[in-house]
Amino acid sequence: MTGGSEMEFSLKFYSPIEDPVLGKIAKKHNKTPAQVLLRWIIQRGIVVIPKSKTPSRIKENFEVQDFNFTDEDIEDLNGLDKGRKGRMFGGHVIPGSSHPEFAFNEPY
């Protein structure tokens, strides 16, 4: 994915955390779906800032470096992206969204 690092900003993503694919991978690695997503996002080189209020959740967020995905896991996780049709917000209402280098125009 390009855009954020080149333009010096970060994108914030929301995800359907109850997806069965996440549940399957989480169970396989003895992790929570949130941990699977955090690991996947970090592994892709994307900055993530998870919201956590409790010490246990903060600790959980750090426990994502002790497992690795299989090729099948990566294929399944990459399959979660439904493209533009799966996004609730495509950025089209933001000033400048018609610019050819606008980040949300990329088919990431």
C-alpha positions as CSV (number, residue, x, y, z in Angstrom):
1,M,0.0,0.0,0.0
2,T,1.4,3.4,-0.9
3,G,0.3,6.8,0.0
4,G,0.5,7.3,3.7
5,S,4.3,7.0,4.2
6,E,5.0,9.0,1.0
7,M,2.6,11.8,2.0
8,E,3.6,11.8,5.7
9,F,0.2,10.8,7.2
10,S,-1.3,7.6,8.5
11,L,-4.6,6.0,7.6
12,K,-7.0,4.7,10.3
13,F,-8.8,1.5,9.5
14,Y,-11.8,-0.2,11.0
15,S,-12.5,-3.9,10.6
16,P,-15.2,-6.5,11.0
17,I,-13.5,-8.3,13.9
18,E,-16.1,-11.1,14.1
19,D,-15.3,-12.4,10.6
20,P,-15.1,-16.3,10.7
21,V,-11.7,-16.1,8.9
22,L,-10.2,-14.2,11.8
23,G,-11.8,-16.5,14.3
24,K,-10.2,-19.6,12.6
25,I,-6.8,-18.0,12.4
26,A,-7.0,-16.7,16.0
27,K,-7.9,-20.2,17.3
28,K,-5.1,-21.8,15.4
29,H,-2.5,-19.5,16.9
30,N,-4.2,-19.3,20.4
31,K,-4.7,-15.5,19.9
32,T,-7.7,-13.2,19.8
33,P,-9.0,-11.9,16.5
34,A,-7.8,-8.4,17.5
35,Q,-4.2,-9.8,18.0
36,V,-4.4,-11.5,14.5
37,L,-5.4,-8.2,12.9
38,L,-2.7,-6.2,14.8
39,R,0.0,-8.7,13.8
40,W,-1.2,-8.7,10.1
41,I,-1.3,-4.9,10.0
42,I,2.1,-4.5,11.6
43,Q,3.6,-7.3,9.4
44,R,2.4,-5.2,6.3
45,G,4.4,-2.2,7.6
46,I,1.3,-0.2,8.5
47,V,1.4,1.9,11.7
48,V,-1.5,0.9,14.1
49,I,-2.6,2.6,17.2
50,P,-5.1,0.4,19.0
51,K,-7.6,1.8,21.4
52,S,-7.1,0.2,24.8
53,K,-8.3,1.3,28.3
54,T,-7.5,-1.7,30.5
55,P,-4.1,-2.9,31.4
56,S,-5.0,-6.4,30.3
57,R,-5.9,-5.2,26.8
58,I,-2.8,-3.1,26.6
59,K,-0.7,-6.2,27.5
60,E,-2.7,-8.2,24.9
61,N,-1.8,-5.7,22.2
62,F,1.9,-6.2,22.8
63,E,1.6,-10.0,22.6
64,V,1.5,-10.1,18.8
65,Q,5.2,-10.7,18.0
66,D,5.4,-14.3,19.2
67,F,3.7,-16.1,16.3
68,N,4.0,-16.2,12.5
69,F,1.4,-16.7,9.9
70,T,1.4,-19.5,7.4
71,D,1.1,-18.9,3.7
72,E,-2.5,-20.1,4.0
73,D,-3.2,-17.6,6.8
74,I,-1.8,-14.7,4.7
75,E,-3.9,-15.8,1.7
76,D,-7.0,-15.9,4.0
77,L,-6.3,-12.6,5.5
78,N,-5.6,-10.9,2.2
79,G,-9.0,-12.3,1.0
80,L,-10.7,-10.2,3.7
81,D,-10.2,-7.1,1.5
82,K,-13.4,-6.7,-0.6
83,G,-12.1,-3.7,-2.4
84,R,-14.0,-0.5,-2.7
85,K,-17.4,-2.3,-2.4
86,G,-16.4,-3.4,1.1
87,R,-15.4,0.0,2.4
88,M,-17.9,2.1,4.3
89,F,-15.9,5.2,3.5
90,G,-14.0,5.8,0.3
91,G,-12.8,9.3,0.9
92,H,-14.9,10.9,-1.9
93,V,-16.2,13.7,0.3
94,I,-12.8,14.9,1.3
95,P,-11.5,18.0,-0.5
96,G,-8.8,17.0,-2.9
97,S,-10.3,13.5,-3.4
98,S,-10.3,13.9,-7.2
99,H,-6.5,14.5,-7.2
100,P,-4.8,11.5,-8.9
101,E,-2.5,11.0,-5.9
102,F,-5.3,10.9,-3.3
103,A,-4.6,7.8,-1.1
104,F,-8.2,6.4,-1.2
105,N,-8.1,6.2,-5.0
106,E,-5.6,3.4,-4.9
107,P,-7.0,-0.2,-5.2
108,Y,-5.0,-1.4,-2.1
